[in-house]
Coordinates of C-alpha atoms and ligand atoms in Angstrom, one line a residue:
M1 CA 7.2 -1.8 -29.8
L2 CA 7.1 2.0 -29.1
K3 CA 8.6 1.3 -25.6
Q4 CA 11.5 -0.6 -27.2
T5 CA 12.1 2.2 -29.7
I6 CA 12.1 4.8 -26.9
L7 CA 14.5 2.8 -24.8
A8 CA 16.8 2.3 -27.8
A9 CA 16.6 6.1 -28.5
A10 CA 17.7 6.8 -24.9
E11 CA 21.1 5.4 -25.9
S12 CA 21.5 7.8 -28.9
P13 CA 24.1 10.5 -28.3
R14 CA 22.7 12.4 -31.3
L15 CA 19.2 12.5 -30.0
Q16 CA 20.6 13.4 -26.6
R17 CA 22.3 16.5 -28.0
V18 CA 19.1 17.7 -29.7
V19 CA 16.9 17.1 -26.7
Q20 CA 19.3 18.5 -24.1
R21 CA 19.7 21.7 -26.2
H22 CA 16.0 22.4 -25.7
G23 CA 16.4 22.0 -22.0
M24 CA 13.5 21.3 -19.7
R25 CA 11.1 22.9 -22.1
L26 CA 10.3 19.4 -23.6
G27 CA 8.7 18.4 -20.3
A28 CA 11.6 16.9 -18.4
A29 CA 10.8 19.3 -15.5
R30 CA 7.8 17.1 -14.8
F31 CA 10.2 14.2 -13.8
V32 CA 13.4 16.1 -12.8
A33 CA 13.6 18.6 -9.9
G34 CA 15.9 20.9 -11.8
E35 CA 19.6 21.1 -12.7
T36 CA 21.1 22.3 -9.4
L37 CA 21.1 21.2 -5.8
D38 CA 19.3 24.4 -4.9
D39 CA 16.5 23.6 -7.3
A40 CA 16.2 20.1 -5.8
V41 CA 16.2 21.4 -2.2
V42 CA 13.1 23.5 -3.0
V43 CA 11.3 20.4 -4.2
L44 CA 12.5 18.2 -1.4
R45 CA 11.4 20.6 1.3
R46 CA 8.0 21.0 -0.4
L47 CA 7.5 17.2 -0.4
N48 CA 8.5 16.9 3.2
E49 CA 6.1 19.7 4.1
S50 CA 3.3 17.7 2.4
G51 CA 4.1 14.7 4.5
L52 CA 6.2 12.7 2.0
R53 CA 9.7 11.5 2.5
A54 CA 12.2 11.6 -0.4
N55 CA 15.2 10.0 -1.9
T56 CA 17.3 12.2 -4.1
T57 CA 19.8 11.4 -6.8
L58 CA 22.3 13.3 -8.9
L59 CA 21.6 12.3 -12.5
G60 CA 24.5 10.9 -14.5
E61 CA 25.5 7.3 -15.4
G62 CA 28.5 6.6 -17.5
V63 CA 31.6 8.5 -16.4
G64 CA 34.9 7.9 -18.1
S65 CA 37.7 9.0 -15.7
E66 CA 38.8 8.9 -12.1
A67 CA 38.6 12.7 -12.0
E68 CA 34.9 12.6 -13.1
T69 CA 34.1 10.1 -10.4
R70 CA 35.8 12.4 -7.8
A71 CA 33.5 15.2 -8.8
V72 CA 30.5 12.9 -8.3
V73 CA 31.7 11.8 -4.9
D74 CA 32.2 15.4 -3.9
S75 CA 28.7 16.3 -5.1
Y76 CA 27.1 13.5 -3.1
T77 CA 29.1 14.6 0.0
T78 CA 27.7 18.1 -0.5
I79 CA 24.2 16.7 -1.0
L80 CA 24.4 14.6 2.3
D81 CA 25.8 17.7 4.1
R82 CA 23.0 19.9 2.8
I83 CA 20.3 17.3 3.7
A84 CA 21.6 17.3 7.3
A85 CA 21.9 21.1 7.4
E86 CA 18.3 21.6 6.2
R87 CA 17.1 18.7 8.4
L88 CA 15.3 17.1 5.5
R89 CA 13.7 13.7 5.7
V90 CA 15.6 12.7 2.6
N91 CA 18.2 10.0 1.8
V92 CA 20.2 9.5 -1.4
A93 CA 20.3 7.0 -4.2
L94 CA 23.1 6.5 -6.7
K95 CA 24.3 4.4 -9.5
L96 CA 27.6 2.6 -9.3
T97 CA 28.4 3.4 -12.9
H98 CA 28.3 7.1 -11.8
L99 CA 31.2 6.2 -9.5
G100 CA 33.3 4.4 -12.1
L101 CA 31.9 0.8 -12.1
S102 CA 32.0 0.4 -15.9
F103 CA 35.8 1.1 -16.2
D104 CA 37.4 0.5 -12.8
E105 CA 35.6 -1.7 -10.3
E106 CA 38.1 -1.0 -7.5
L107 CA 37.6 2.8 -7.9
A108 CA 33.8 2.3 -7.7
R109 CA 34.3 0.2 -4.5
V110 CA 36.5 2.9 -2.9
N111 CA 34.1 5.7 -4.0
I112 CA 31.0 4.0 -2.6
G113 CA 32.8 3.1 0.6
E114 CA 33.6 6.7 1.1
L115 CA 30.1 7.8 0.5
V116 CA 28.4 5.2 2.7
A117 CA 30.8 6.1 5.5
H118 CA 29.9 9.8 5.0
A119 CA 26.2 9.0 5.1
A120 CA 26.7 7.0 8.3
D121 CA 28.4 10.0 9.9
R122 CA 25.4 12.1 8.9
G123 CA 22.9 9.5 10.2
N124 CA 21.7 9.0 6.6
F125 CA 21.3 6.2 4.1
V126 CA 22.4 5.4 0.6
R127 CA 20.4 3.3 -1.8
L128 CA 22.4 1.6 -4.6
D129 CA 20.1 1.8 -7.7
M130 CA 20.2 -1.2 -9.9
E131 CA 21.3 -0.8 -13.5
R132 CA 21.6 -3.0 -16.6
S133 CA 21.9 -6.8 -15.9
N134 CA 25.6 -6.8 -16.8
H135 CA 26.1 -4.8 -13.6
T136 CA 23.9 -6.9 -11.3
D137 CA 26.5 -9.3 -10.0
L138 CA 29.1 -6.6 -9.2
T139 CA 26.5 -4.3 -7.6
L140 CA 25.4 -7.0 -5.3
D141 CA 29.0 -8.1 -4.6
I142 CA 30.0 -4.5 -3.7
F143 CA 27.0 -4.1 -1.5
E144 CA 27.8 -7.3 0.3
T145 CA 31.4 -6.3 0.8
L146 CA 30.2 -3.0 2.4
W147 CA 27.8 -5.0 4.6
N148 CA 30.5 -7.4 5.7
L149 CA 32.6 -4.4 6.7
G150 CA 29.9 -3.4 9.0
Y151 CA 28.1 -0.7 7.0
R152 CA 24.4 -0.8 7.6
Q153 CA 23.6 2.6 6.1
A154 CA 23.1 1.2 2.5
G155 CA 20.4 -0.7 0.7
V156 CA 20.0 -2.4 -2.7
V157 CA 17.4 -2.8 -5.5
I158 CA 16.0 -6.0 -7.0
Q159 CA 14.3 -5.9 -10.4
S160 CA 11.3 -8.3 -10.9
Y161 CA 11.9 -8.6 -14.7
L162 CA 15.1 -10.4 -14.2
R163 CA 14.8 -14.2 -14.1
R164 CA 17.6 -14.4 -11.5
S165 CA 15.9 -12.1 -8.9
A166 CA 14.3 -14.7 -6.6
A167 CA 17.8 -16.0 -5.8
D168 CA 19.2 -12.5 -5.4
L169 CA 16.4 -11.6 -3.1
E170 CA 17.1 -14.6 -0.9
R171 CA 20.7 -13.6 -0.7
M172 CA 19.8 -10.0 0.4
I173 CA 17.2 -11.3 2.9
A174 CA 19.8 -13.6 4.4
L175 CA 22.1 -10.6 5.0
G176 CA 19.2 -8.5 6.5
A177 CA 19.7 -5.9 3.8
R178 CA 17.1 -3.2 3.0
V179 CA 15.7 -4.0 -0.5
R180 CA 13.8 -1.7 -2.8
L181 CA 11.7 -3.9 -5.2
V182 CA 11.1 -2.5 -8.7
K183 CA 9.9 -4.0 -12.0
G184 CA 13.1 -2.9 -13.9
A185 CA 13.6 0.0 -16.4
Y186 CA 16.2 -1.2 -19.0
K187 CA 16.0 -3.0 -22.3
E188 CA 17.0 -6.5 -21.5
S189 CA 17.2 -9.7 -23.6
R190 CA 14.7 -12.6 -23.3
S191 CA 17.5 -14.8 -22.0
V192 CA 17.9 -12.8 -18.8
A193 CA 14.5 -11.0 -18.4
F194 CA 10.8 -11.6 -18.6
Q195 CA 9.4 -9.8 -21.6
Q196 CA 5.7 -9.9 -20.9
K197 CA 4.1 -7.5 -18.5
T198 CA 2.1 -10.4 -17.0
E199 CA 5.3 -12.3 -16.2
V200 CA 7.0 -9.2 -14.7
D201 CA 3.9 -8.5 -12.6
A202 CA 3.6 -12.1 -11.4
S203 CA 7.3 -12.1 -10.5
Y204 CA 6.8 -8.7 -8.7
I205 CA 4.0 -10.1 -6.6
D206 CA 6.0 -13.3 -5.6
L207 CA 9.0 -11.2 -4.7
M208 CA 6.9 -8.7 -2.8
K209 CA 5.3 -11.4 -0.7
R210 CA 8.7 -12.9 0.2
L211 CA 10.2 -9.5 0.9
L212 CA 7.3 -8.4 3.2
S213 CA 7.4 -11.8 5.0
A214 CA 11.2 -11.9 5.6
G215 CA 12.8 -8.7 4.6
T216 CA 14.0 -5.7 6.5
Y217 CA 11.9 -2.6 6.1
P218 CA 11.0 -3.3 2.4
A219 CA 10.5 -0.6 -0.2
I220 CA 7.8 -1.4 -2.6
A221 CA 8.6 0.9 -5.5
T222 CA 5.8 1.0 -8.2
H223 CA 3.0 3.2 -9.6
D224 CA 1.0 0.1 -10.6
P225 CA -2.3 0.1 -8.7
A226 CA -2.5 -3.7 -9.0
M227 CA 0.9 -4.1 -7.3
I228 CA 0.0 -1.6 -4.6
A229 CA -3.3 -3.3 -3.9
A230 CA -1.7 -6.7 -3.7
T231 CA 0.9 -5.4 -1.3
R232 CA -1.7 -3.8 1.0
T233 CA -3.8 -6.9 0.9
F234 CA -0.9 -9.2 1.7
A235 CA 0.3 -6.9 4.5
E236 CA -3.2 -6.7 6.1
Q237 CA -3.6 -10.5 5.9
H238 CA -0.3 -11.1 7.6
G239 CA -0.6 -8.4 10.3
I240 CA 2.2 -6.3 8.8
P241 CA 1.7 -2.7 9.9
K242 CA 1.7 0.1 7.4
T243 CA 4.8 1.4 9.0
G244 CA 6.6 -1.9 8.5
Y245 CA 7.3 -1.1 4.9
E246 CA 7.2 1.9 2.5
F247 CA 5.8 2.6 -0.9
Q248 CA 8.2 4.5 -3.2
M249 CA 7.2 6.4 -6.4
L250 CA 9.0 8.6 -8.8
Y251 CA 8.8 12.4 -8.7
G252 CA 6.1 13.6 -11.1
I253 CA 4.3 10.3 -11.5
R254 CA 0.9 9.6 -9.9
R255 CA 1.1 12.5 -7.4
D256 CA -2.6 11.9 -6.7
L257 CA -1.8 8.3 -5.6
Q258 CA 1.2 9.4 -3.5
M259 CA -1.0 11.8 -1.5
Q260 CA -3.9 9.4 -1.2
L261 CA -1.7 6.6 0.3
A262 CA 0.1 9.1 2.6
S263 CA -3.3 10.3 3.9
E264 CA -4.2 6.7 4.7
G265 CA -1.1 6.3 6.9
H266 CA 1.4 4.7 4.4
P267 CA 4.9 6.0 4.5
I268 CA 5.7 7.3 1.0
R269 CA 9.1 8.1 -0.3
V270 CA 9.4 10.0 -3.6
Y271 CA 12.5 9.5 -5.7
V272 CA 13.6 13.0 -6.8
P273 CA 16.4 13.2 -9.4
F274 CA 18.2 16.4 -10.3
G275 CA 21.2 17.5 -12.4
R276 CA 22.2 18.5 -15.9
E277 CA 22.4 14.9 -17.2
W278 CA 18.7 14.3 -17.2
F279 CA 18.3 12.9 -20.7
P280 CA 18.6 9.0 -20.2
Y281 CA 16.4 9.2 -17.1
F282 CA 13.8 11.2 -18.9
M283 CA 13.8 8.8 -21.8
R284 CA 13.3 5.8 -19.5
R285 CA 10.2 7.5 -18.0
L286 CA 8.8 8.0 -21.5
G287 CA 9.6 4.4 -22.3
E288 CA 7.6 3.2 -19.3
R289 CA 4.5 5.0 -20.6
P290 CA 4.8 5.9 -24.2
A291 CA 1.6 8.0 -23.8
N292 CA 3.9 10.5 -22.2
V293 CA 5.4 11.2 -25.6
G294 CA 2.2 12.9 -26.3
F295 CA 2.8 15.1 -23.3
V296 CA 6.2 16.0 -24.7
L297 CA 4.7 16.8 -28.1
K298 CA 2.1 18.9 -26.4
N299 CA 4.8 20.9 -24.6
L300 CA 6.6 21.4 -27.9
R301 CA 3.4 22.6 -29.6
S302 CA 2.3 24.9 -26.8
D303 CA 5.9 26.1 -26.2
R304 CA 4.8 27.4 -22.8
G305 CA 8.2 26.8 -21.1
D306 CA 9.3 24.1 -18.7
R307 CA 7.4 25.6 -15.7
G308 CA 4.2 25.5 -17.7
V309 CA 3.4 22.1 -16.1
R310 CA 0.5 22.4 -13.8
P311 CA 1.3 20.8 -10.4
G312 CA -0.7 17.8 -9.2
S313 CA -2.3 17.1 -12.6
D314 CA -0.1 14.4 -14.1
R315 CA -3.0 12.2 -15.0
G316 CA -4.8 15.0 -16.9
Q317 CA -1.7 15.9 -18.9
T318 CA -1.0 12.4 -19.9
P319 CA -3.1 11.3 -22.9
V320 CA -4.7 8.0 -21.7
Ligands
FDA1 P1 4.2 -0.2 -14.9 O1 5.3 0.3 -15.8 O2 3.6 -1.5 -15.2 O3 3.1 0.9 -14.8 C1 1.9 0.8 -14.0 C2 1.1 2.0 -14.1 O4 1.8 3.1 -13.4 C3 0.8 2.6 -15.5 O5 -0.3 2.0 -16.1 C4 0.7 4.1 -15.2 O6 -0.6 4.3 -14.6 C5 1.7 4.3 -14.1 N1 3.0 4.7 -14.6 C6 4.1 4.0 -14.6 N2 5.1 4.7 -15.2 C7 4.6 5.9 -15.5 C8 5.2 7.0 -16.2 N3 6.5 7.1 -16.5 N4 4.4 8.1 -16.4 C9 3.1 8.0 -16.0 N5 2.5 7.0 -15.4 C10 3.2 5.9 -15.2 N6 14.3 0.7 -12.2 C11 15.5 0.0 -12.3 O7 15.8 -0.7 -13.2 N7 16.5 0.3 -11.3 C12 16.2 1.1 -10.2 O8 17.1 1.2 -9.3 C13 14.9 1.7 -10.1 N8 14.6 2.5 -9.1 C14 13.3 3.0 -8.9 C15 13.0 3.7 -7.8 C16 11.6 4.1 -7.6 C17 11.3 4.8 -6.4 C18 10.7 3.7 -8.6 C19 9.2 4.1 -8.4 C20 11.0 3.1 -9.7 C21 12.4 2.7 -9.9 N9 12.8 2.0 -11.1 C22 14.0 1.5 -11.1 C23 11.9 2.0 -12.3 C24 11.0 0.8 -12.3 O9 11.9 -0.3 -12.7 C25 9.9 0.9 -13.4 O10 10.5 1.1 -14.6 C26 8.9 2.0 -13.1 O11 8.6 2.1 -11.8 C27 7.6 1.7 -13.9 O12 7.1 0.5 -13.4 P2 5.7 0.5 -12.5 O13 6.1 -0.4 -11.4 O14 5.3 1.8 -12.1 O15 4.6 -0.3 -13.3

């Protein structure tokens, strides 16, 4: 119930204005690398130095004009150039609504085409994040068009909470596309999505097995120890080397587990968002683990500032 309330609140412009005004002090700095590319580069370099790969994204979802999408494309071009210049082991992720998908499909196609071409020039890779289910068809179609044009420097995301995902996964496997498997972060109706955690988890495990068996360098994106254990067991039983797939986790979540898996030889990629529009992303992270609301309240009470978060102690700060 609390999860649904938080996800609904994530769509409230009024709440957004209030939360945004208090900046990162509310605790967003735990999940967001900062508001500028310079802030993000510091975090990305530090992750690389500790043996972790990363995937960075400029926060922002709904944009309303071609000019706004132009600014987003320019920002990602700069990000890709900066990653190359700094020789970081980092690729990028983006949302097609950030490139105009919700108001001009053709514009989004042109924008993503430009960015994937730029990433290819830089020897890099672009992951198309998956958004609400009303965008699933178009996101996969746009990806497939790029693929058929010969672009191989892009990948997609499949959400295990969607009832349609087994079919979508087969379609992506048939292409040879790189897939990131997630549970799914949005509020979706019963008609399109499983509502019970047990169903979402069972679907995740089925999809993971299929992906590991037949997919191209799968990304298993989860913090759930049960999903991670099932993946490791399946890979070991089927002779799939640790380097044949990667685990992905979000910045600021289960840093202990990220380091432990990396020390055991698993490639780990950390998803590192940055940018001024951090509110919806932050709210989704709270929705996934409502106990994190306690962490926000604690920050409000202690008023120690956004950098008061102790590194490497996310479990301790999160009321269990
Ligand atoms: P689950 O939510 O069941 O949590 C399992 C355990 O993980 C919890 O018990 C807790 O220990 C820990 N945990 C999970 N979330 C936490 C949090 N916020 N704070 C503290 N602990 C937490 N979604 C989407 O719809 N489209 C996308 O493109 C992506 N992309 C993406 C990339 C990457 C790299 C990751 C890791 C996740 C996504 N997601 C996503 C989000 C995803 O759909 C999902 O909402 C979250 O990963 C949470 O689900 P878990 O698999 O972690 O399991």
